[in-house]
Amino acid sequence: MNLDVMIKESSRLRDAIANTRDACATRPMSEDRKGLAKIREAAFARVDIASLVFFRIVFGLVNAGLVVRVLWQHLLGPWWASAPFLFNYAGFSWVKPWPGIWLQFHWITLGVFALFIAIGFLYRISTVLFFLSHTYFFLLDQGRYVNHLYLIGLFGLLFVFVPAHRAFSIDAWLNPNLHAQTVPAWGLWLFRTQMAAAYFFAASYRSLLLDLFLAPLLLWRRTRLTAFARR
């Protein structure tokens, strides 16, 4: 008798689980899940790769030009090698300039990696090495921080994950299976979002300083002309 009861209860439980599973499968998708699905669909939608390839080429050539300019103007010494003091970032005091000609050699390799990114040669390796090399020079001295150098390092990191070498690159020429005319939209939006964020906060910071310092000058007659000139 007890065995029959247990069998019936087990069968009833199994039916309840099956009904619950069917109900969950037929339940309409919630608004949150619909929103996530739309975001996922938009992020992985295929878009033309042309703009991303153009940005990759410009990025590589501009950074290669920066390397040449620094070498041409002999700025490695004043900036890092022979600087009397380097204002290190917190936690990165162990980052020191290479001795002797090794700093110049490292800087030249940075330009080589930038050129490789531009032509799409050994793209994955070049982007990783470019990011690490640029980050090394970036961390040497906090006093040389500018938004553009920060963005270069950030974009170098993003290129590691974005397939910007699938068209108009040596890698795609050597490996036709790599070639593609489209990429997921998230690759483009990564760069757009970071670019917008960096310049939005930079502009907001400058505007805040103008409001804090120029407004009082406008109120005082003796400094009013100076404030207008600054604006």
PDB file of C-alpha atoms in Angstrom:
ATOM      1  CA  MET A   1       0.000   0.000   0.000  1.00  0.00           C
ATOM      2  CA  ASN A   2       2.719   2.404   0.929  1.00  0.00           C
ATOM      3  CA  LEU A   3       4.518   1.550  -2.316  1.00  0.00           C
ATOM      4  CA  ASP A   4       1.410   2.378  -4.363  1.00  0.00           C
ATOM      5  CA  VAL A   5       1.075   5.714  -2.585  1.00  0.00           C
ATOM      6  CA  MET A   6       4.714   6.563  -3.229  1.00  0.00           C
ATOM      7  CA  ILE A   7       4.346   5.713  -6.924  1.00  0.00           C
ATOM      8  CA  LYS A   8       1.249   7.901  -7.218  1.00  0.00           C
ATOM      9  CA  GLU A   9       2.928  10.803  -5.417  1.00  0.00           C
ATOM     10  CA  SER A  10       6.001  10.452  -7.611  1.00  0.00           C
ATOM     11  CA  SER A  11       3.859  10.479 -10.742  1.00  0.00           C
ATOM     12  CA  ARG A  12       1.929  13.524  -9.491  1.00  0.00           C
ATOM     13  CA  LEU A  13       5.194  15.366  -8.744  1.00  0.00           C
ATOM     14  CA  ARG A  14       6.592  14.512 -12.172  1.00  0.00           C
ATOM     15  CA  ASP A  15       3.448  15.852 -13.845  1.00  0.00           C
ATOM     16  CA  ALA A  16       3.628  19.045 -11.783  1.00  0.00           C
ATOM     17  CA  ILE A  17       7.247  19.629 -12.827  1.00  0.00           C
ATOM     18  CA  ALA A  18       6.374  19.040 -16.486  1.00  0.00           C
ATOM     19  CA  ASN A  19       3.436  21.466 -16.290  1.00  0.00           C
ATOM     20  CA  THR A  20       5.624  24.100 -14.658  1.00  0.00           C
ATOM     21  CA  ARG A  21       8.274  23.692 -17.366  1.00  0.00           C
ATOM     22  CA  ASP A  22       5.655  24.060 -20.098  1.00  0.00           C
ATOM     23  CA  ALA A  23       4.196  27.133 -18.421  1.00  0.00           C
ATOM     24  CA  CYS A  24       7.626  28.759 -18.224  1.00  0.00           C
ATOM     25  CA  ALA A  25       8.301  27.967 -21.855  1.00  0.00           C
ATOM     26  CA  THR A  26       5.037  29.547 -23.023  1.00  0.00           C
ATOM     27  CA  ARG A  27       5.189  32.523 -20.639  1.00  0.00           C
ATOM     28  CA  PRO A  28       5.549  35.816 -22.534  1.00  0.00           C
ATOM     29  CA  MET A  29       8.971  37.437 -22.263  1.00  0.00           C
ATOM     30  CA  SER A  30       9.177  40.147 -19.598  1.00  0.00           C
ATOM     31  CA  GLU A  31       9.977  43.755 -20.504  1.00  0.00           C
ATOM     32  CA  ASP A  32      13.451  43.490 -18.969  1.00  0.00           C
ATOM     33  CA  ARG A  33      14.259  40.403 -20.994  1.00  0.00           C
ATOM     34  CA  LYS A  34      12.891  42.056 -24.114  1.00  0.00           C
ATOM     35  CA  GLY A  35      15.135  45.051 -23.471  1.00  0.00           C
ATOM     36  CA  LEU A  36      18.189  42.848 -23.006  1.00  0.00           C
ATOM     37  CA  ALA A  37      17.328  40.932 -26.145  1.00  0.00           C
ATOM     38  CA  LYS A  38      17.099  44.167 -28.137  1.00  0.00           C
ATOM     39  CA  ILE A  39      20.438  45.369 -26.760  1.00  0.00           C
ATOM     40  CA  ARG A  40      22.048  42.035 -27.600  1.00  0.00           C
ATOM     41  CA  GLU A  41      20.565  42.106 -31.070  1.00  0.00           C
ATOM     42  CA  ALA A  42      21.784  45.661 -31.688  1.00  0.00           C
ATOM     43  CA  ALA A  43      25.259  44.902 -30.321  1.00  0.00           C
ATOM     44  CA  PHE A  44      25.780  41.911 -32.597  1.00  0.00           C
ATOM     45  CA  ALA A  45      24.122  43.371 -35.672  1.00  0.00           C
ATOM     46  CA  ARG A  46      26.478  43.276 -38.653  1.00  0.00           C
ATOM     47  CA  VAL A  47      27.713  46.679 -39.844  1.00  0.00           C
ATOM     48  CA  ASP A  48      30.135  47.792 -42.537  1.00  0.00           C
ATOM     49  CA  ILE A  49      33.769  47.390 -41.499  1.00  0.00           C
ATOM     50  CA  ALA A  50      35.015  50.352 -43.580  1.00  0.00           C
ATOM     51  CA  SER A  51      34.943  52.992 -40.832  1.00  0.00           C
ATOM     52  CA  LEU A  52      36.686  50.677 -38.379  1.00  0.00           C
ATOM     53  CA  VAL A  53      39.406  49.865 -40.912  1.00  0.00           C
ATOM     54  CA  PHE A  54      39.881  53.564 -41.663  1.00  0.00           C
ATOM     55  CA  PHE A  55      40.230  54.328 -37.964  1.00  0.00           C
ATOM     56  CA  ARG A  56      42.736  51.481 -37.555  1.00  0.00           C
ATOM     57  CA  ILE A  57      44.914  52.851 -40.352  1.00  0.00           C
ATOM     58  CA  VAL A  58      44.767  56.443 -39.101  1.00  0.00           C
ATOM     59  CA  PHE A  59      45.462  55.326 -35.532  1.00  0.00           C
ATOM     60  CA  GLY A  60      48.541  53.385 -36.576  1.00  0.00           C
ATOM     61  CA  LEU A  61      49.936  56.106 -38.852  1.00  0.00           C
ATOM     62  CA  VAL A  62      49.369  58.911 -36.334  1.00  0.00           C
ATOM     63  CA  ASN A  63      51.162  56.998 -33.594  1.00  0.00           C
ATOM     64  CA  ALA A  64      54.008  56.080 -35.928  1.00  0.00           C
ATOM     65  CA  GLY A  65      54.299  59.783 -36.775  1.00  0.00           C
ATOM     66  CA  LEU A  66      54.375  60.645 -33.074  1.00  0.00           C
ATOM     67  CA  VAL A  67      57.256  58.215 -32.564  1.00  0.00           C
ATOM     68  CA  VAL A  68      59.190  59.796 -35.446  1.00  0.00           C
ATOM     69  CA  ARG A  69      58.565  63.329 -34.147  1.00  0.00           C
ATOM     70  CA  VAL A  70      59.846  62.492 -30.668  1.00  0.00           C
ATOM     71  CA  LEU A  71      62.973  60.890 -32.128  1.00  0.00           C
ATOM     72  CA  TRP A  72      63.518  63.787 -34.550  1.00  0.00           C
ATOM     73  CA  GLN A  73      63.259  66.373 -31.781  1.00  0.00           C
ATOM     74  CA  HIS A  74      65.368  64.311 -29.348  1.00  0.00           C
ATOM     75  CA  LEU A  75      62.680  64.428 -26.660  1.00  0.00           C
ATOM     76  CA  LEU A  76      63.298  61.043 -25.055  1.00  0.00           C
ATOM     77  CA  GLY A  77      66.080  62.472 -22.901  1.00  0.00           C
ATOM     78  CA  PRO A  78      64.280  65.557 -21.536  1.00  0.00           C
ATOM     79  CA  TRP A  79      61.058  63.662 -21.071  1.00  0.00           C
ATOM     80  CA  TRP A  80      62.310  60.492 -19.406  1.00  0.00           C
ATOM     81  CA  ALA A  81      65.936  59.387 -19.728  1.00  0.00           C
ATOM     82  CA  SER A  82      67.623  62.460 -18.215  1.00  0.00           C
ATOM     83  CA  ALA A  83      64.659  63.990 -16.391  1.00  0.00           C
ATOM     84  CA  PRO A  84      65.699  65.060 -12.861  1.00  0.00           C
ATOM     85  CA  PHE A  85      62.466  63.724 -11.406  1.00  0.00           C
ATOM     86  CA  LEU A  86      59.649  61.489 -12.609  1.00  0.00           C
ATOM     87  CA  PHE A  87      56.275  61.856 -10.940  1.00  0.00           C
ATOM     88  CA  ASN A  88      55.191  58.212 -10.885  1.00  0.00           C
ATOM     89  CA  TYR A  89      51.614  57.049 -10.595  1.00  0.00           C
ATOM     90  CA  ALA A  90      50.587  55.577  -7.253  1.00  0.00           C
ATOM     91  CA  GLY A  91      51.552  51.916  -7.157  1.00  0.00           C
ATOM     92  CA  PHE A  92      53.807  52.185 -10.219  1.00  0.00           C
ATOM     93  CA  SER A  93      56.981  53.621  -8.729  1.00  0.00           C
ATOM     94  CA  TRP A  94      58.743  50.472  -9.931  1.00  0.00           C
ATOM     95  CA  VAL A  95      58.303  51.571 -13.567  1.00  0.00           C
ATOM     96  CA  LYS A  96      61.651  53.133 -14.506  1.00  0.00           C
ATOM     97  CA  PRO A  97      63.210  54.279 -17.808  1.00  0.00           C
ATOM     98  CA  TRP A  98      65.385  51.736 -19.574  1.00  0.00           C
ATOM     99  CA  PRO A  99      69.122  52.438 -19.220  1.00  0.00           C
ATOM    100  CA  GLY A 100      71.282  53.529 -22.128  1.00  0.00           C
ATOM    101  CA  ILE A 101      69.994  53.048 -25.654  1.00  0.00           C
ATOM    102  CA  TRP A 102      67.314  50.588 -24.587  1.00  0.00           C
ATOM    103  CA  LEU A 103      64.778  53.356 -24.007  1.00  0.00           C
ATOM    104  CA  GLN A 104      65.257  54.572 -27.571  1.00  0.00           C
ATOM    105  CA  PHE A 105      65.066  51.001 -28.859  1.00  0.00           C
ATOM    106  CA  HIS A 106      61.801  50.458 -26.976  1.00  0.00           C
ATOM    107  CA  TRP A 107      60.400  53.695 -28.401  1.00  0.00           C
ATOM    108  CA  ILE A 108      61.303  52.625 -31.937  1.00  0.00           C
ATOM    109  CA  THR A 109      59.574  49.269 -31.455  1.00  0.00           C
ATOM    110  CA  LEU A 110      56.469  51.202 -30.378  1.00  0.00           C
ATOM    111  CA  GLY A 111      56.497  52.879 -33.789  1.00  0.00           C
ATOM    112  CA  VAL A 112      56.973  49.521 -35.509  1.00  0.00           C
ATOM    113  CA  PHE A 113      53.952  48.089 -33.706  1.00  0.00           C
ATOM    114  CA  ALA A 114      51.934  51.169 -34.714  1.00  0.00           C
ATOM    115  CA  LEU A 115      52.865  50.620 -38.369  1.00  0.00           C
ATOM    116  CA  PHE A 116      51.936  46.956 -38.093  1.00  0.00           C
ATOM    117  CA  ILE A 117      48.512  47.986 -36.780  1.00  0.00           C
ATOM    118  CA  ALA A 118      48.072  50.400 -39.694  1.00  0.00           C
ATOM    119  CA  ILE A 119      48.860  47.773 -42.327  1.00  0.00           C
ATOM    120  CA  GLY A 120      47.139  44.982 -40.400  1.00  0.00           C
ATOM    121  CA  PHE A 121      50.174  42.741 -40.078  1.00  0.00           C
ATOM    122  CA  LEU A 122      50.297  40.316 -37.133  1.00  0.00           C
ATOM    123  CA  TYR A 123      47.397  42.379 -35.869  1.00  0.00           C
ATOM    124  CA  ARG A 124      46.591  40.567 -32.630  1.00  0.00           C
ATOM    125  CA  ILE A 125      50.219  40.399 -31.507  1.00  0.00           C
ATOM    126  CA  SER A 126      50.931  43.974 -32.615  1.00  0.00           C
ATOM    127  CA  THR A 127      47.959  45.431 -30.743  1.00  0.00           C
ATOM    128  CA  VAL A 128      48.915  43.670 -27.510  1.00  0.00           C
ATOM    129  CA  LEU A 129      52.567  44.744 -27.750  1.00  0.00           C
ATOM    130  CA  PHE A 130      51.603  48.291 -28.738  1.00  0.00           C
ATOM    131  CA  PHE A 131      49.272  48.602 -25.760  1.00  0.00           C
ATOM    132  CA  LEU A 132      51.882  47.280 -23.322  1.00  0.00           C
ATOM    133  CA  SER A 133      54.639  49.477 -24.769  1.00  0.00           C
ATOM    134  CA  HIS A 134      52.527  52.620 -24.771  1.00  0.00           C
ATOM    135  CA  THR A 135      51.316  51.907 -21.238  1.00  0.00           C
ATOM    136  CA  TYR A 136      54.929  51.593 -20.097  1.00  0.00           C
ATOM    137  CA  PHE A 137      55.798  55.078 -21.376  1.00  0.00           C
ATOM    138  CA  PHE A 138      52.496  56.446 -20.078  1.00  0.00           C
ATOM    139  CA  LEU A 139      53.241  55.208 -16.544  1.00  0.00           C
ATOM    140  CA  LEU A 140      56.763  56.644 -16.435  1.00  0.00           C
ATOM    141  CA  ASP A 141      55.657  60.152 -15.520  1.00  0.00           C
ATOM    142  CA  GLN A 142      52.274  61.348 -14.321  1.00  0.00           C
ATOM    143  CA  GLY A 143      53.330  64.904 -15.103  1.00  0.00           C
ATOM    144  CA  ARG A 144      53.120  64.167 -18.831  1.00  0.00           C
ATOM    145  CA  TYR A 145      49.469  63.109 -18.676  1.00  0.00           C
ATOM    146  CA  VAL A 146      47.176  64.468 -21.372  1.00  0.00           C
ATOM    147  CA  ASN A 147      43.818  63.166 -22.522  1.00  0.00           C
ATOM    148  CA  HIS A 148      45.196  62.213 -25.924  1.00  0.00           C
ATOM    149  CA  LEU A 149      47.838  59.889 -24.490  1.00  0.00           C
ATOM    150  CA  TYR A 150      45.228  58.284 -22.259  1.00  0.00           C
ATOM    151  CA  LEU A 151      42.966  57.740 -25.264  1.00  0.00           C
ATOM    152  CA  ILE A 152      45.816  56.229 -27.281  1.00  0.00           C
ATOM    153  CA  GLY A 153      46.393  53.640 -24.577  1.00  0.00           C
ATOM    154  CA  LEU A 154      42.675  52.973 -24.223  1.00  0.00           C
ATOM    155  CA  PHE A 155      42.173  52.584 -27.969  1.00  0.00           C
ATOM    156  CA  GLY A 156      45.214  50.336 -28.131  1.00  0.00           C
ATOM    157  CA  LEU A 157      43.546  48.060 -25.592  1.00  0.00           C
ATOM    158  CA  LEU A 158      40.222  48.096 -27.446  1.00  0.00           C
ATOM    159  CA  PHE A 159      41.915  47.142 -30.711  1.00  0.00           C
ATOM    160  CA  VAL A 160      43.081  43.950 -29.005  1.00  0.00           C
ATOM    161  CA  PHE A 161      39.460  42.762 -28.868  1.00  0.00           C
ATOM    162  CA  VAL A 162      37.985  44.387 -31.981  1.00  0.00           C
ATOM    163  CA  PRO A 163      38.515  42.548 -35.310  1.00  0.00           C
ATOM    164  CA  ALA A 164      39.600  45.617 -37.272  1.00  0.00           C
ATOM    165  CA  HIS A 165      42.008  43.587 -39.424  1.00  0.00           C
ATOM    166  CA  ARG A 166      39.437  41.621 -41.396  1.00  0.00           C
ATOM    167  CA  ALA A 167      39.630  43.944 -44.400  1.00  0.00           C
ATOM    168  CA  PHE A 168      42.352  45.961 -46.145  1.00  0.00           C
ATOM    169  CA  SER A 169      45.107  44.300 -44.135  1.00  0.00           C
ATOM    170  CA  ILE A 170      48.064  42.042 -44.787  1.00  0.00           C
ATOM    171  CA  ASP A 171      46.595  39.455 -42.425  1.00  0.00           C
ATOM    172  CA  ALA A 172      43.408  39.250 -44.513  1.00  0.00           C
ATOM    173  CA  TRP A 173      45.486  39.091 -47.708  1.00  0.00           C
ATOM    174  CA  LEU A 174      47.594  36.231 -46.383  1.00  0.00           C
ATOM    175  CA  ASN A 175      44.574  34.424 -44.948  1.00  0.00           C
ATOM    176  CA  PRO A 176      41.495  34.883 -47.184  1.00  0.00           C
ATOM    177  CA  ASN A 177      39.328  33.047 -44.636  1.00  0.00           C
ATOM    178  CA  LEU A 178      39.874  36.005 -42.305  1.00  0.00           C
ATOM    179  CA  HIS A 179      38.440  38.523 -44.753  1.00  0.00           C
ATOM    180  CA  ALA A 180      35.040  40.038 -43.932  1.00  0.00           C
ATOM    181  CA  GLN A 181      33.082  43.085 -45.040  1.00  0.00           C
ATOM    182  CA  THR A 182      31.110  43.410 -41.811  1.00  0.00           C
ATOM    183  CA  VAL A 183      31.785  43.348 -38.073  1.00  0.00           C
ATOM    184  CA  PRO A 184      29.544  43.314 -34.981  1.00  0.00           C
ATOM    185  CA  ALA A 185      28.261  46.775 -34.120  1.00  0.00           C
ATOM    186  CA  TRP A 186      29.667  46.594 -30.578  1.00  0.00           C
ATOM    187  CA  GLY A 187      33.159  47.110 -31.991  1.00  0.00           C
ATOM    188  CA  LEU A 188      32.248  50.521 -33.357  1.00  0.00           C
ATOM    189  CA  TRP A 189      30.300  51.544 -30.270  1.00  0.00           C
ATOM    190  CA  LEU A 190      33.223  50.709 -27.987  1.00  0.00           C
ATOM    191  CA  PHE A 191      35.339  53.381 -29.658  1.00  0.00           C
ATOM    192  CA  ARG A 192      32.513  55.889 -29.981  1.00  0.00           C
ATOM    193  CA  THR A 193      31.524  55.574 -26.330  1.00  0.00           C
ATOM    194  CA  GLN A 194      35.050  55.946 -24.990  1.00  0.00           C
ATOM    195  CA  MET A 195      35.800  58.900 -27.259  1.00  0.00           C
ATOM    196  CA  ALA A 196      32.613  60.668 -26.212  1.00  0.00           C
ATOM    197  CA  ALA A 197      33.175  59.967 -22.507  1.00  0.00           C
ATOM    198  CA  ALA A 198      36.752  61.253 -22.501  1.00  0.00           C
ATOM    199  CA  TYR A 199      35.959  64.544 -24.219  1.00  0.00           C
ATOM    200  CA  PHE A 200      32.680  65.039 -22.376  1.00  0.00           C
ATOM    201  CA  PHE A 201      34.388  64.914 -18.980  1.00  0.00           C
ATOM    202  CA  ALA A 202      37.342  66.959 -20.215  1.00  0.00           C
ATOM    203  CA  ALA A 203      35.012  69.673 -21.514  1.00  0.00           C
ATOM    204  CA  SER A 204      32.887  69.555 -18.357  1.00  0.00           C
ATOM    205  CA  TYR A 205      35.967  69.975 -16.178  1.00  0.00           C
ATOM    206  CA  ARG A 206      37.184  72.999 -18.116  1.00  0.00           C
ATOM    207  CA  SER A 207      33.731  74.568 -18.100  1.00  0.00           C
ATOM    208  CA  LEU A 208      33.507  74.030 -14.347  1.00  0.00           C
ATOM    209  CA  LEU A 209      36.797  75.864 -13.841  1.00  0.00           C
ATOM    210  CA  LEU A 210      35.590  78.727 -16.011  1.00  0.00           C
ATOM    211  CA  ASP A 211      32.409  79.040 -13.975  1.00  0.00           C
ATOM    212  CA  LEU A 212      34.280  78.917 -10.668  1.00  0.00           C
ATOM    213  CA  PHE A 213      36.996  81.438 -11.479  1.00  0.00           C
ATOM    214  CA  LEU A 214      35.607  83.733 -14.156  1.00  0.00           C
ATOM    215  CA  ALA A 215      32.222  84.393 -12.586  1.00  0.00           C
ATOM    216  CA  PRO A 216      33.716  86.159  -9.516  1.00  0.00           C
ATOM    217  CA  LEU A 217      36.008  88.161 -11.810  1.00  0.00           C
ATOM    218  CA  LEU A 218      33.001  89.371 -13.763  1.00  0.00           C
ATOM    219  CA  LEU A 219      31.411  90.681 -10.573  1.00  0.00           C
ATOM    220  CA  TRP A 220      34.388  92.894  -9.660  1.00  0.00           C
ATOM    221  CA  ARG A 221      34.751  95.948 -11.885  1.00  0.00           C
ATOM    222  CA  ARG A 222      38.566  95.964 -11.876  1.00  0.00           C
ATOM    223  CA  THR A 223      38.799  92.406 -13.204  1.00  0.00           C
ATOM    224  CA  ARG A 224      35.776  92.482 -15.488  1.00  0.00           C
ATOM    225  CA  LEU A 225      37.747  93.278 -18.652  1.00  0.00           C
ATOM    226  CA  THR A 226      40.246  90.506 -17.846  1.00  0.00           C
ATOM    227  CA  ALA A 227      37.427  88.011 -17.414  1.00  0.00           C
ATOM    228  CA  PHE A 228      35.865  88.986 -20.741  1.00  0.00           C
ATOM    229  CA  ALA A 229      39.259  88.649 -22.423  1.00  0.00           C
ATOM    230  CA  ARG A 230      39.664  85.162 -20.980  1.00  0.00           C
ATOM    231  CA  ARG A 231      36.297  84.129 -22.329  1.00  0.00           C
TER     232      ARG A 231
END
